[in-house]
Every structure is written in C-alpha cells, then in structure tokens.
Amino acid sequence: MNEKEVAEIRRRFRADKGNITHVRGCYVNEKGEIVSQFDQSLTLMPQEESEKVLTVLKKTLSGSVGKNLVDVNFSTRQVIDSPEHGLLMALRQSKLKEDEIVQSFYEKVIACLHIEGTYLILLACDTYDVPCRAKDGEKIEEASDEVFSYVLCSICPVKTSKPALCYSVVQNAFCSPQPEWLVAPPQLGFLFPAFDDRSANIYGALYYTRDTAKGYTEFTDAVFGCPMPKPAKEQQDSFQNLLGETLEQACSLEAVQSVHEGLCAMIEEHKARKVPEPLRVSRQEISGLLQSGGVAPERIEAFEKGYREVFGPEETISPQNLMNQKQFEVRTPDVTIRINPQRSDLVQTRIIGGARYILIRAEEGVEVNGVAIHISAEEKK
C-alpha cells in the first residue's frame, strides 16, 4: 500500500465517515490470561468515548510506509490453503460476529506475543464503498464500483496512571486518587486485506509496528506465516555496519556524506514528483553514490558483495530505513556534533601536525552554552 491508500483508509476512522459500529476485544493480564472480553457498540457510546476508540484504532495506520507500515505478501499456496490466511479470511467474512473464530484469533495472538505488562487486543470491521475517481483525481459523488471490507487489529499496552496529588472539593483536602488503567497507543497491529490500487487484495496485508527496532517475529510468523523484512532499525544498523566493514580505510567523511546527501536528494525528488509508490533504492544506486564520494572500485565491489549477503542479491530498500534524513551526526567518544543535513559541507576532516581533527567552518552566530562568542582573527589564523 502507498501513502495515498493508507491515508484514504485512515479517514474512515471518524464517526461520520466509517461504518464501524462495534469493537470487539479482550484484556490480557501479565500471565497471558484473558481477564475479560467485550463486544461494545460504538453507536451506544457517548460521542467523546467513541471518538477516542476510533482514534486508538486509527493510530494503527500511522507512521511511515516501509518503516512503521510494512506490506505483507502471501503466496498463492497460503491463500489457497494455510491456517494463517484462512483465519484472517474467516474474521473478515464473519465481520467479527462468530465467537469461535474471534476466540481462536485471541488464543493465537496470546500464545505468540510477549509484551511486558497487560494489554488489549482490539478488533474492528469496516465496509467501505470506494468512490470512483475522475482522471483529475476528484471524487465522483454517489459513484462506486468497489466495496472494500476489511478487519483492523490493534494491540495496545494498558498502563496505570502516574501517582498524583489532587484536591478534593467535597473533602476540602488534598488526597491521592486511585490509579486508573489507561490504554496506550497501539504497539503493533495490522489491516487485512491490503487496499491496493483502491481495491481489496487478499494476497496482502499491512503490518504496523510502533517501535521500528522490534520485529515481533513470533507474532508475524503465527499471524501471517510468511517471511517479513527486517525491522527498519535493524536495516539501518546492518547498512551502517556494512559500510564500515566493507569500505575499511575508504570509509571517509566524504564517502558517508556522499551517501547521505544522495539518499536525501532521492527522497526530496520523490516527494516533489508526488509519486504514490514508496521509494526504494537498489544496490547499484548506492554503489553509484559511493563512487561519487571517491570510493575506489575494489571497495565498491566489496560493498556490493556484502550487500548481497546481508540484504539479498536484488533486494531494494527504503532509503528512510538506511539513514535519518533530518540529522547528520558526527560522534567521537567524547564529543557529539549534530549538523543541519543540508549543510554537511561545513564539516571536514584534517590531519594537522600528525593529529586527526574534525573541522567545522563557523563564520558567525557561534554560541557556547547559550552565550554568543566571537572568534578573533588571531584564533582563525
């Protein structure tokens, strides 16, 4: 799914936009036991409460596509006959009305999920009459040739409120209120089936994780039963290690700058062109950036060999998973310097008198601990 398709479904999570009439779920304690189950009607809730429920569900479709939101691709064999896909289809087709099916799903999730503390498993079902779009992208009112029926699952940690001191008007005294159990934003979840090309794709799903450093492999194996890409943070760490290990002495500031600036330029160009599909970069494109940074051919060849081993021969990666577009950081054991990514050219490395230095050009606006300082002509010399 691309960003436009995700945004279109996200807009459904409003009382006046969607057809979500009820939410099913269960509360799981620290021992992995179901303490209670519920099937709650949103239409009978006060408006403020129903909006809060929809907001929680909506957050399962938040974050970056390719980073927090990852496409799940089922094989033909799985779609035809696999218990994982079969259960997802049963949830969708029953519209969460079959207790036995819902209970089976709860048990599968609890058996494979390891979250510290208590949590909620929330399930919602929606039916969307997908409006037709004119060639210019405008919605054609009262025209629909596609009905998209889907299930959304949100898994939310439940935490106690922090201790506080309150004033009671009735008692005319300060007191400590009883702790309340608060539903935190979703930790992970999914949408099934995928909404590809603005229609249902039962060969796909959209998986969400709030923490890009965690893959929850046991959960994805049990619920989807198909290979998943590495978590975004793991991809970034693997890429950084790959650069350092394969380039060796050629891993200079200029080489890393070239890769960072090149990937940032690709992201900006992709945004400017308003391409709906997520941006992916190939091994060959990254090698081209290394070449622009002055890396020797034999080191680039070593990088490509390492890339094939770590990511796969022809695997493409989201550049947002490889680097932080909003930050360029230089770090030593004692000093950390953060630079505007668009001005990484201000930083250079030099060897002066046999010692290695990081040089930062600073003409004006220099502050130390919030105090504006001046660099004299003698210091500059």
Coordinates of C-alpha atoms in Angstrom, one line a residue:
M1 CA 0.0 0.0 0.0
N2 CA 1.2 3.5 -0.7
E3 CA 0.7 6.7 1.3
K4 CA -2.4 7.8 -0.5
E5 CA -4.1 4.4 0.0
V6 CA -3.2 4.4 3.7
A7 CA -4.5 8.0 4.1
E8 CA -7.7 7.1 2.4
I9 CA -8.4 4.3 4.9
R10 CA -7.3 6.4 7.8
R11 CA -10.0 8.9 7.0
R12 CA -12.5 6.2 7.7
F13 CA -11.9 6.3 11.4
R14 CA -14.3 9.1 12.1
A15 CA -17.9 8.7 13.3
D16 CA -19.3 10.4 10.3
K17 CA -17.1 8.7 7.7
G18 CA -16.8 5.0 8.6
N19 CA -19.2 2.0 9.1
I20 CA -17.5 0.7 12.3
T21 CA -20.5 0.0 14.5
H22 CA -18.8 -2.1 17.2
V23 CA -15.4 -3.1 18.6
R24 CA -14.5 -6.5 19.9
G25 CA -11.6 -7.2 22.2
C26 CA -10.1 -8.8 25.2
Y27 CA -8.0 -7.7 28.1
V28 CA -4.9 -9.9 28.8
N29 CA -3.0 -9.9 32.1
E30 CA 0.7 -10.2 32.8
K31 CA 0.4 -14.1 32.7
G32 CA -1.1 -14.1 29.3
E33 CA -4.6 -14.9 30.6
I34 CA -7.7 -13.4 29.2
V35 CA -9.3 -11.5 32.1
S36 CA -12.3 -10.1 30.2
Q37 CA -13.8 -9.9 26.8
F38 CA -16.1 -7.3 25.3
D39 CA -18.2 -6.6 22.2
Q40 CA -19.0 -2.9 22.5
S41 CA -21.3 -0.8 20.3
L42 CA -19.8 2.5 19.3
T43 CA -23.3 3.8 18.5
L44 CA -24.4 3.4 22.1
M45 CA -21.3 5.1 23.5
P46 CA -21.1 8.8 24.3
Q47 CA -19.6 10.6 21.3
E48 CA -16.5 11.5 23.1
E49 CA -15.7 7.9 24.1
S50 CA -16.4 6.5 20.6
E51 CA -14.1 9.1 19.1
K52 CA -11.4 8.1 21.4
V53 CA -11.8 4.4 20.4
L54 CA -11.6 5.3 16.8
T55 CA -8.5 7.4 17.4
V56 CA -6.8 4.5 19.0
L57 CA -7.6 2.3 16.0
K58 CA -6.6 5.0 13.6
K59 CA -3.1 5.0 15.1
T60 CA -2.6 1.5 13.8
L61 CA -2.2 3.2 10.4
S62 CA 0.2 5.8 11.4
G63 CA 3.9 6.3 10.8
S64 CA 6.0 5.9 7.6
V65 CA 5.2 3.5 4.9
G66 CA 8.0 1.0 4.6
K67 CA 9.2 1.8 8.2
N68 CA 6.3 1.6 10.6
L69 CA 3.9 0.2 8.0
V70 CA 5.1 -2.8 6.2
D71 CA 3.5 -4.8 3.3
V72 CA 2.8 -8.4 3.9
N73 CA 2.7 -10.6 0.8
F74 CA 1.0 -14.0 0.9
S75 CA 2.0 -16.7 -1.6
T76 CA -0.7 -18.4 -3.7
R77 CA -0.2 -21.6 -1.7
Q78 CA -1.1 -19.7 1.5
V79 CA -4.2 -18.1 0.0
I80 CA -5.4 -21.4 -1.2
D81 CA -4.7 -23.4 1.9
S82 CA -3.0 -22.2 5.0
P83 CA -4.3 -21.8 8.6
E84 CA -2.9 -18.3 9.0
H85 CA -4.6 -16.8 5.9
G86 CA -7.7 -18.9 6.5
L87 CA -8.2 -17.4 10.0
L88 CA -7.8 -13.9 8.6
M89 CA -10.3 -14.5 5.9
A90 CA -12.8 -16.0 8.4
L91 CA -12.5 -12.9 10.6
R92 CA -13.3 -10.7 7.6
Q93 CA -16.1 -12.8 6.2
S94 CA -17.8 -13.2 9.6
K95 CA -17.5 -9.5 10.3
L96 CA -16.3 -10.5 13.8
K97 CA -19.7 -11.9 14.6
E98 CA -18.6 -15.6 15.1
D99 CA -17.4 -16.0 18.7
E100 CA -15.4 -19.2 18.0
I101 CA -13.4 -17.6 15.2
V102 CA -12.6 -14.5 17.3
Q103 CA -11.7 -16.7 20.2
S104 CA -9.3 -18.7 18.1
F105 CA -7.6 -15.5 17.0
Y106 CA -7.2 -14.3 20.6
E107 CA -5.6 -17.5 21.6
K108 CA -3.2 -17.5 18.6
V109 CA -2.1 -13.9 19.4
I110 CA -1.6 -14.5 23.1
A111 CA 0.4 -17.7 22.5
C112 CA 3.0 -15.9 20.4
L113 CA 3.0 -12.4 21.7
H114 CA 5.4 -11.3 24.5
I115 CA 4.6 -7.8 25.8
E116 CA 5.6 -6.7 29.2
G117 CA 2.6 -5.9 31.4
T118 CA -1.1 -6.1 30.4
Y119 CA -2.6 -5.3 27.0
L120 CA -5.7 -5.1 24.9
I121 CA -6.4 -6.9 21.7
L122 CA -8.9 -4.7 19.7
L123 CA -10.7 -5.8 16.5
A124 CA -12.8 -3.7 14.2
C125 CA -14.5 -4.4 10.9
D126 CA -15.5 -1.8 8.3
T127 CA -17.2 -1.9 4.9
Y128 CA -16.1 0.9 2.6
D129 CA -18.0 1.9 -0.6
V130 CA -14.9 3.1 -2.5
P131 CA -15.9 6.2 -4.5
C132 CA -14.8 6.4 -8.2
R133 CA -12.2 9.0 -9.1
A134 CA -12.1 11.2 -12.2
K135 CA -9.0 11.5 -14.2
D136 CA -8.0 14.6 -12.3
G137 CA -8.3 12.7 -9.0
E138 CA -11.6 14.3 -7.9
K139 CA -14.1 12.1 -6.2
I140 CA -17.3 11.4 -8.1
E141 CA -20.2 11.6 -5.7
E142 CA -22.6 8.7 -5.5
A143 CA -20.5 6.6 -7.8
S144 CA -18.9 3.4 -6.5
D145 CA -17.9 0.1 -8.2
E146 CA -15.9 -1.4 -5.4
V147 CA -16.8 -2.4 -1.8
F148 CA -13.7 -2.8 0.4
S149 CA -14.4 -4.9 3.5
Y150 CA -11.6 -5.2 6.0
V151 CA -10.5 -6.1 9.5
L152 CA -8.2 -3.9 11.7
C153 CA -6.4 -5.3 14.7
S154 CA -4.7 -3.1 17.3
I155 CA -2.7 -4.4 20.2
C156 CA -2.4 -1.7 22.9
P157 CA -0.5 -1.8 26.2
V158 CA -2.5 -1.0 29.3
K159 CA -0.7 1.1 31.9
T160 CA -1.6 2.6 35.2
S161 CA -1.8 6.4 35.6
K162 CA 1.1 8.0 37.4
P163 CA 0.8 8.9 41.1
A164 CA -0.5 12.4 41.6
L165 CA -1.8 14.7 44.3
C166 CA -5.3 16.1 43.8
Y167 CA -7.5 18.5 45.7
S168 CA -11.0 17.2 46.6
V169 CA -13.7 19.9 46.7
V170 CA -16.0 17.5 48.6
Q171 CA -13.5 16.6 51.3
N172 CA -11.9 20.1 51.2
A173 CA -8.5 18.4 51.4
F174 CA -5.6 17.1 49.3
C175 CA -5.7 13.4 48.5
S176 CA -4.2 10.7 46.4
P177 CA -6.6 9.4 43.7
Q178 CA -7.0 5.7 42.9
P179 CA -4.7 4.8 39.9
E180 CA -6.5 4.3 36.6
W181 CA -5.8 1.9 33.8
L182 CA -5.1 3.8 30.7
V183 CA -5.0 2.4 27.1
A184 CA -1.7 3.4 25.5
P185 CA -1.3 3.8 21.7
P186 CA -1.1 0.6 19.7
Q187 CA 2.2 -1.2 19.9
L188 CA 1.5 -3.3 16.8
G189 CA -1.4 -4.4 14.6
F190 CA -2.5 -5.0 11.0
L191 CA -5.0 -4.3 8.3
F192 CA -6.4 -7.2 6.3
P193 CA -6.7 -7.4 3.4
A194 CA -4.5 -4.8 1.8
F195 CA -6.1 -1.8 0.0
D196 CA -4.0 -2.0 -3.2
D197 CA -5.0 0.1 -6.2
R198 CA -8.0 1.2 -4.2
S199 CA -9.4 -2.4 -4.0
A200 CA -9.1 -5.4 -1.8
N201 CA -6.0 -7.6 -2.3
I202 CA -6.4 -10.8 -0.3
Y203 CA -2.8 -11.7 -1.2
G204 CA -1.6 -8.8 1.0
A205 CA -1.9 -7.2 4.4
L206 CA -0.5 -4.1 6.1
Y207 CA 1.5 -4.7 9.3
Y208 CA 2.1 -1.9 11.8
T209 CA 4.8 -1.6 14.5
R210 CA 5.3 1.4 16.6
D211 CA 8.8 0.5 17.6
T212 CA 10.9 0.1 14.4
A213 CA 13.6 -1.7 16.3
K214 CA 11.3 -4.6 17.1
G215 CA 10.1 -7.1 14.6
Y216 CA 7.9 -9.3 16.8
T217 CA 8.9 -12.2 14.7
E218 CA 6.9 -14.8 16.7
F219 CA 3.8 -12.7 16.2
T220 CA 4.2 -12.2 12.4
D221 CA 5.1 -15.9 11.9
A222 CA 2.0 -17.0 13.8
V223 CA -0.5 -14.5 12.3
F224 CA 0.8 -14.2 8.7
G225 CA 3.1 -17.3 8.3
C226 CA 5.3 -15.6 5.7
P227 CA 8.7 -14.0 5.6
M228 CA 8.9 -10.4 6.8
P229 CA 11.6 -7.8 6.0
K230 CA 14.0 -6.9 8.8
P231 CA 12.7 -4.1 11.2
A232 CA 13.7 -0.6 10.0
K233 CA 16.2 -0.1 12.8
E234 CA 17.8 -3.4 12.1
Q235 CA 18.1 -2.5 8.4
Q236 CA 19.8 0.8 9.4
D237 CA 22.2 -0.9 11.8
S238 CA 23.1 -3.5 9.2
F239 CA 23.7 -0.9 6.5
Q240 CA 25.9 1.2 8.7
N241 CA 28.0 -1.8 9.7
L242 CA 28.2 -2.9 6.1
L243 CA 29.6 0.5 5.0
G244 CA 32.2 0.4 7.8
E245 CA 33.3 -3.2 7.3
T246 CA 33.5 -3.3 3.5
L247 CA 34.9 0.1 2.8
E248 CA 37.5 -0.1 5.6
Q249 CA 40.0 2.7 5.2
A250 CA 38.0 4.2 2.4
C251 CA 35.1 4.8 4.7
S252 CA 35.8 8.5 4.9
L253 CA 33.7 11.5 5.9
E254 CA 33.4 12.3 2.2
A255 CA 32.1 8.8 1.4
V256 CA 29.4 8.9 4.1
Q257 CA 28.5 12.5 3.2
S258 CA 28.0 11.4 -0.4
V259 CA 25.7 8.5 0.5
H260 CA 23.7 10.7 3.0
E261 CA 23.3 13.6 0.6
G262 CA 22.5 11.3 -2.3
L263 CA 19.7 9.5 -0.4
C264 CA 18.3 12.8 0.9
A265 CA 18.2 14.1 -2.7
M266 CA 16.4 11.0 -3.9
I267 CA 13.8 11.4 -1.1
E268 CA 13.2 15.1 -1.9
E269 CA 12.9 14.4 -5.7
H270 CA 10.4 11.6 -5.0
K271 CA 8.3 13.9 -2.9
A272 CA 8.5 16.7 -5.5
R273 CA 7.3 14.3 -8.2
K274 CA 4.4 13.1 -6.0
V275 CA 4.9 9.5 -6.9
P276 CA 2.4 7.4 -5.0
E277 CA 4.5 4.3 -4.7
P278 CA 7.1 4.2 -1.8
L279 CA 10.6 5.0 -2.8
R280 CA 13.1 2.1 -2.9
V281 CA 16.8 2.2 -3.7
S282 CA 18.9 -0.6 -5.2
R283 CA 22.4 -1.9 -4.6
Q284 CA 23.5 -0.3 -7.9
E285 CA 22.2 3.1 -6.9
I286 CA 24.0 3.1 -3.6
S287 CA 27.2 2.0 -5.3
G288 CA 26.9 5.0 -7.6
L289 CA 26.7 7.3 -4.5
L290 CA 29.9 5.7 -3.2
Q291 CA 31.6 6.2 -6.5
S292 CA 30.6 9.9 -6.3
G293 CA 32.2 10.0 -2.9
G294 CA 35.6 8.9 -4.3
V295 CA 35.5 5.3 -3.1
A296 CA 37.8 3.0 -5.1
P297 CA 36.3 0.4 -7.4
E298 CA 37.6 -2.6 -5.3
R299 CA 36.0 -1.2 -2.2
I300 CA 32.7 -0.7 -4.0
E301 CA 32.9 -4.3 -5.2
A302 CA 33.4 -5.4 -1.6
F303 CA 30.4 -3.4 -0.6
E304 CA 28.2 -5.0 -3.3
K305 CA 29.3 -8.5 -2.2
G306 CA 28.4 -7.6 1.4
Y307 CA 25.1 -6.1 0.3
R308 CA 24.1 -9.4 -1.4
E309 CA 24.9 -11.4 1.7
V310 CA 23.1 -9.0 4.1
F311 CA 20.0 -7.9 2.1
G312 CA 19.8 -10.2 -0.9
P313 CA 21.1 -10.0 -4.4
E314 CA 18.4 -7.8 -5.9
E315 CA 16.6 -6.6 -2.7
T316 CA 15.7 -2.9 -2.7
I317 CA 15.4 -0.9 0.5
S318 CA 13.5 2.2 1.6
P319 CA 16.2 5.0 2.0
Q320 CA 14.4 6.2 5.1
N321 CA 15.4 2.9 6.7
L322 CA 19.0 3.5 6.0
M323 CA 19.6 6.9 7.4
N324 CA 18.0 9.8 9.3
Q325 CA 17.0 12.4 6.7
K326 CA 16.7 15.1 9.3
Q327 CA 20.0 14.6 11.0
F328 CA 23.7 14.4 10.2
E329 CA 25.7 13.4 13.2
V330 CA 29.5 13.2 13.9
R331 CA 30.5 11.4 17.1
T332 CA 33.7 10.7 19.0
P333 CA 33.9 9.0 22.4
D334 CA 33.9 12.5 24.0
V335 CA 32.0 14.8 21.5
T336 CA 28.8 14.6 19.6
I337 CA 28.1 17.1 16.8
R338 CA 24.8 17.4 15.1
I339 CA 24.7 19.3 11.8
N340 CA 21.9 20.5 9.5
P341 CA 21.8 17.7 6.9
Q342 CA 21.7 20.3 4.2
R343 CA 25.0 21.9 5.4
S344 CA 27.1 18.8 6.0
D345 CA 29.6 20.6 3.6
L346 CA 30.6 22.7 6.6
V347 CA 32.4 19.7 8.2
Q348 CA 35.8 18.4 7.1
T349 CA 38.5 16.1 8.4
R350 CA 42.1 17.1 8.5
I351 CA 45.5 15.8 9.9
I352 CA 47.4 18.7 11.4
G353 CA 50.8 18.1 13.0
G354 CA 50.1 14.3 12.9
A355 CA 46.8 14.7 14.9
R356 CA 43.4 14.0 13.4
Y357 CA 40.8 16.8 13.6
I358 CA 37.2 17.4 12.7
L359 CA 36.9 21.0 11.3
I360 CA 33.7 23.0 11.3
R361 CA 33.5 26.2 9.4
A362 CA 31.9 28.9 11.7
E363 CA 31.7 32.4 10.3
E364 CA 29.0 33.9 12.6
G365 CA 26.3 33.0 15.1
V366 CA 28.5 30.9 17.3
E367 CA 27.3 30.2 20.8
V368 CA 28.7 28.3 23.7
N369 CA 26.3 27.3 26.4
G370 CA 23.9 29.9 25.0
V371 CA 26.4 32.7 25.1
A372 CA 27.3 34.3 21.7
I373 CA 31.1 34.3 21.3
H374 CA 33.5 35.8 18.8
I375 CA 36.4 34.1 17.1
S376 CA 39.2 36.6 16.7
A377 CA 41.4 36.9 13.6
E378 CA 44.3 35.6 15.6
E379 CA 42.3 32.4 16.5
K380 CA 41.3 31.9 12.9
K381 CA 44.9 32.0 11.9

